Amino acid sequence: MGAQGRLQCGPALPIELLMAASSSPHVAAGDPPEPPAAAPAGWRARLRTALLGREEWQQRRLGIFFMSTVMYVAGIGSCQLAVWTGAWAPWQRNLVAGYLIVAHLLSYLVERSAWSRRLSDETLMVSQIGIAASAALLAYAMGGFARSGLLLVFGMQLMFMMLTVSPRRMRRIGWATILGFVAVSVTMQLLQPERFPLKEEVITLSLALGILPVMLAGALKVTGLRARLVKQQAALQAAMDRLQEMAGRDQLTGLHNRHHMVQRLAEALARQRRQPGPLCLALLDLDHFKRINDQFGHQVGDRVLQDFARAVGGSLRATDELARWGGEEFLVLLPHTAPADAQAVIERLREAYTRAAPLAAERPQQPAVTFSAGLVEHRMGDPIERSIERADQALYRAKDEGRNRTALG
């Protein structure tokens, strides 16, 4: 909104690094936002809150808005200067200055209200540019020897528009302003020829029609370049997001990989420190997987891993995380879940995998593929490595006790 103000003057891990990562104040994307910090006491803080509101988006908008207030004051000052130099009568100053004050105040009330949340930054900017352009046209209609200088306002308007609005809107506003100057000039020359001499208006309009469209064309070119740059940046960001997603995925199973799970564990620990509650981990390992590879080949082994990922991954709760930890071993993160409930989740996963019956259709002689699990509850204050080590020990105990079961650690 600084643009509008100027216009109206005329009249913006590896696991060993886990604890270092988990100590940072990172908040997961799905976490509830932290409550806002209380505003410092004092009249200045209360005044800031009263003027700018409490929400960040509104403070940002109104901060720029109040910067433009300086330009409004300068515009009103120029009106007073026009009176002192004899170019205007006091009533002309009052008309233009009153228009600026009322329009600025109404704009503030709109932006201060919650309704402005529905409006984009560009929409608010365009409305302010409209006020600026109309104020310049009104000042031009007041006449005086300095009125041709108001055409410079159009150049300033173009400069700010090309940094803020879309090319289509800029084209419409630009031509509307040019035609507005022409209409005001012709109308005032017809109504008050003594104050708007024909020769002066012809010279002024020739200058305007010769230079302003060229300025508009140049500004549109810059705006087009800016729009393309924004699109390229968006495409680059999307590509980077895809690469990051691919870097966090296991290529064979499509599950998240160890690197991604380490990050999620760090986030879960940070969340548990903020909001204490149970947090469980489970290591799952496919039983006799080496024998499957040796008997049927690695292609079949790969299909077993894929079947497991599909069956178990599709049966998890929305809050749970499953990742391929290494080889035929998988890690399940169960936040906000007590051990008894976590064990019930693991057994539900076992049932889902059993129903999937991998290899049963094409190799009925092959025993059903099962998995063993080691389940632990993370102890607050322990390194996460310790909890994973306990889960690994519980997994070995489940293997020793006959496989296809869950052991608590």
PDB file of C-alpha atoms in Angstrom, residues 40-149:
ATOM      1  CA  PRO A  40       4.059  -7.235  26.372  1.00  0.00           C
ATOM      2  CA  ALA A  41       2.326  -4.987  28.848  1.00  0.00           C
ATOM      3  CA  GLY A  42       2.285  -1.248  28.369  1.00  0.00           C
ATOM      4  CA  TRP A  43       0.385   1.407  26.527  1.00  0.00           C
ATOM      5  CA  ARG A  44       2.500   1.037  23.390  1.00  0.00           C
ATOM      6  CA  ALA A  45       1.649  -2.632  23.069  1.00  0.00           C
ATOM      7  CA  ARG A  46      -2.037  -1.928  23.674  1.00  0.00           C
ATOM      8  CA  LEU A  47      -2.000   0.835  21.087  1.00  0.00           C
ATOM      9  CA  ARG A  48      -0.266  -1.414  18.555  1.00  0.00           C
ATOM     10  CA  THR A  49      -2.840  -4.149  19.132  1.00  0.00           C
ATOM     11  CA  ALA A  50      -5.708  -1.683  18.870  1.00  0.00           C
ATOM     12  CA  LEU A  51      -4.416  -0.268  15.578  1.00  0.00           C
ATOM     13  CA  LEU A  52      -2.977  -3.378  13.903  1.00  0.00           C
ATOM     14  CA  GLY A  53      -4.889  -6.263  15.482  1.00  0.00           C
ATOM     15  CA  ARG A  54      -3.416  -9.460  16.913  1.00  0.00           C
ATOM     16  CA  GLU A  55      -3.075 -11.645  13.845  1.00  0.00           C
ATOM     17  CA  GLU A  56       0.175 -11.592  11.882  1.00  0.00           C
ATOM     18  CA  TRP A  57      -1.412 -11.336   8.429  1.00  0.00           C
ATOM     19  CA  GLN A  58      -3.440  -8.310   9.522  1.00  0.00           C
ATOM     20  CA  GLN A  59      -0.478  -6.619  11.210  1.00  0.00           C
ATOM     21  CA  ARG A  60       1.554  -7.030   8.027  1.00  0.00           C
ATOM     22  CA  ARG A  61      -1.140  -5.457   5.863  1.00  0.00           C
ATOM     23  CA  LEU A  62      -1.894  -2.602   8.219  1.00  0.00           C
ATOM     24  CA  GLY A  63       1.791  -1.934   8.813  1.00  0.00           C
ATOM     25  CA  ILE A  64       2.203  -1.208   5.106  1.00  0.00           C
ATOM     26  CA  PHE A  65      -1.080   0.705   5.163  1.00  0.00           C
ATOM     27  CA  PHE A  66       0.153   3.092   7.855  1.00  0.00           C
ATOM     28  CA  MET A  67       3.386   3.628   5.936  1.00  0.00           C
ATOM     29  CA  SER A  68       1.215   4.961   3.112  1.00  0.00           C
ATOM     30  CA  THR A  69      -0.429   7.361   5.558  1.00  0.00           C
ATOM     31  CA  VAL A  70       2.713   9.479   5.333  1.00  0.00           C
ATOM     32  CA  MET A  71       2.053   9.843   1.632  1.00  0.00           C
ATOM     33  CA  TYR A  72      -1.541  10.841   2.265  1.00  0.00           C
ATOM     34  CA  VAL A  73      -0.329  13.537   4.629  1.00  0.00           C
ATOM     35  CA  ALA A  74       2.090  14.751   1.946  1.00  0.00           C
ATOM     36  CA  GLY A  75      -0.792  14.823  -0.559  1.00  0.00           C
ATOM     37  CA  ILE A  76      -2.882  16.941   1.799  1.00  0.00           C
ATOM     38  CA  GLY A  77       0.133  19.160   2.345  1.00  0.00           C
ATOM     39  CA  SER A  78       0.438  19.708  -1.405  1.00  0.00           C
ATOM     40  CA  CYS A  79      -3.198  20.773  -1.434  1.00  0.00           C
ATOM     41  CA  GLN A  80      -2.414  23.393   1.199  1.00  0.00           C
ATOM     42  CA  LEU A  81       0.605  24.497  -0.827  1.00  0.00           C
ATOM     43  CA  ALA A  82      -1.671  24.984  -3.834  1.00  0.00           C
ATOM     44  CA  VAL A  83      -3.803  27.338  -1.721  1.00  0.00           C
ATOM     45  CA  TRP A  84      -0.786  29.318  -0.480  1.00  0.00           C
ATOM     46  CA  THR A  85       0.503  29.783  -4.035  1.00  0.00           C
ATOM     47  CA  GLY A  86      -2.896  30.922  -5.244  1.00  0.00           C
ATOM     48  CA  ALA A  87      -3.399  27.947  -7.600  1.00  0.00           C
ATOM     49  CA  TRP A  88      -6.413  26.748  -5.614  1.00  0.00           C
ATOM     50  CA  ALA A  89      -9.162  28.216  -3.529  1.00  0.00           C
ATOM     51  CA  PRO A  90      -9.617  26.889   0.018  1.00  0.00           C
ATOM     52  CA  TRP A  91     -12.758  24.958  -0.991  1.00  0.00           C
ATOM     53  CA  GLN A  92     -10.749  23.054  -3.618  1.00  0.00           C
ATOM     54  CA  ARG A  93      -8.197  22.078  -0.999  1.00  0.00           C
ATOM     55  CA  ASN A  94     -10.983  20.988   1.336  1.00  0.00           C
ATOM     56  CA  LEU A  95     -12.610  18.882  -1.373  1.00  0.00           C
ATOM     57  CA  VAL A  96      -9.465  16.970  -2.380  1.00  0.00           C
ATOM     58  CA  ALA A  97      -8.111  16.674   1.175  1.00  0.00           C
ATOM     59  CA  GLY A  98     -11.504  15.541   2.477  1.00  0.00           C
ATOM     60  CA  TYR A  99     -11.704  12.920  -0.246  1.00  0.00           C
ATOM     61  CA  LEU A 100      -8.249  11.579   0.700  1.00  0.00           C
ATOM     62  CA  ILE A 101      -9.073  11.484   4.423  1.00  0.00           C
ATOM     63  CA  VAL A 102     -12.454   9.771   4.028  1.00  0.00           C
ATOM     64  CA  ALA A 103     -11.160   7.246   1.482  1.00  0.00           C
ATOM     65  CA  HIS A 104      -8.141   6.428   3.647  1.00  0.00           C
ATOM     66  CA  LEU A 105     -10.259   6.029   6.759  1.00  0.00           C
ATOM     67  CA  LEU A 106     -12.765   3.749   5.010  1.00  0.00           C
ATOM     68  CA  SER A 107      -9.889   1.659   3.639  1.00  0.00           C
ATOM     69  CA  TYR A 108      -8.496   1.288   7.149  1.00  0.00           C
ATOM     70  CA  LEU A 109     -11.848   0.154   8.547  1.00  0.00           C
ATOM     71  CA  VAL A 110     -12.147  -2.477   5.805  1.00  0.00           C
ATOM     72  CA  GLU A 111      -8.614  -3.789   6.332  1.00  0.00           C
ATOM     73  CA  ARG A 112      -8.983  -3.735  10.132  1.00  0.00           C
ATOM     74  CA  SER A 113     -12.142  -5.844   9.978  1.00  0.00           C
ATOM     75  CA  ALA A 114     -12.129  -9.635   9.861  1.00  0.00           C
ATOM     76  CA  TRP A 115     -13.933  -9.411   6.513  1.00  0.00           C
ATOM     77  CA  SER A 116     -10.668  -8.398   4.835  1.00  0.00           C
ATOM     78  CA  ARG A 117      -9.429 -11.973   5.382  1.00  0.00           C
ATOM     79  CA  ARG A 118     -11.528 -12.893   2.339  1.00  0.00           C
ATOM     80  CA  LEU A 119      -9.686 -10.369   0.166  1.00  0.00           C
ATOM     81  CA  SER A 120      -6.302 -10.978  -1.401  1.00  0.00           C
ATOM     82  CA  ASP A 121      -3.407  -8.556  -1.056  1.00  0.00           C
ATOM     83  CA  GLU A 122      -3.759  -7.728  -4.753  1.00  0.00           C
ATOM     84  CA  THR A 123      -7.442  -6.891  -4.422  1.00  0.00           C
ATOM     85  CA  LEU A 124      -6.754  -4.495  -1.559  1.00  0.00           C
ATOM     86  CA  MET A 125      -3.875  -2.966  -3.511  1.00  0.00           C
ATOM     87  CA  VAL A 126      -6.052  -2.423  -6.589  1.00  0.00           C
ATOM     88  CA  SER A 127      -8.714  -0.674  -4.510  1.00  0.00           C
ATOM     89  CA  GLN A 128      -6.082   1.664  -3.096  1.00  0.00           C
ATOM     90  CA  ILE A 129      -4.662   2.361  -6.557  1.00  0.00           C
ATOM     91  CA  GLY A 130      -8.200   3.213  -7.686  1.00  0.00           C
ATOM     92  CA  ILE A 131      -8.500   5.727  -4.856  1.00  0.00           C
ATOM     93  CA  ALA A 132      -5.117   7.213  -5.752  1.00  0.00           C
ATOM     94  CA  ALA A 133      -5.969   7.532  -9.447  1.00  0.00           C
ATOM     95  CA  SER A 134      -9.372   9.076  -8.747  1.00  0.00           C
ATOM     96  CA  ALA A 135      -7.784  11.544  -6.311  1.00  0.00           C
ATOM     97  CA  ALA A 136      -5.270  12.547  -8.999  1.00  0.00           C
ATOM     98  CA  LEU A 137      -8.080  13.049 -11.528  1.00  0.00           C
ATOM     99  CA  LEU A 138     -10.024  15.112  -8.999  1.00  0.00           C
ATOM    100  CA  ALA A 139      -6.956  17.262  -8.338  1.00  0.00           C
ATOM    101  CA  TYR A 140      -6.459  17.705 -12.101  1.00  0.00           C
ATOM    102  CA  ALA A 141     -10.053  18.878 -12.422  1.00  0.00           C
ATOM    103  CA  MET A 142      -9.325  21.575  -9.828  1.00  0.00           C
ATOM    104  CA  GLY A 143      -7.050  23.203 -12.419  1.00  0.00           C
ATOM    105  CA  GLY A 144      -4.107  25.447 -11.777  1.00  0.00           C
ATOM    106  CA  PHE A 145      -0.697  25.885 -13.330  1.00  0.00           C
ATOM    107  CA  ALA A 146       0.693  22.729 -11.662  1.00  0.00           C
ATOM    108  CA  ARG A 147      -1.966  20.327 -12.922  1.00  0.00           C
ATOM    109  CA  SER A 148       0.241  18.840 -15.648  1.00  0.00           C
ATOM    110  CA  GLY A 149       2.578  17.664 -12.925  1.00  0.00           C
TER     111      GLY A 149
END
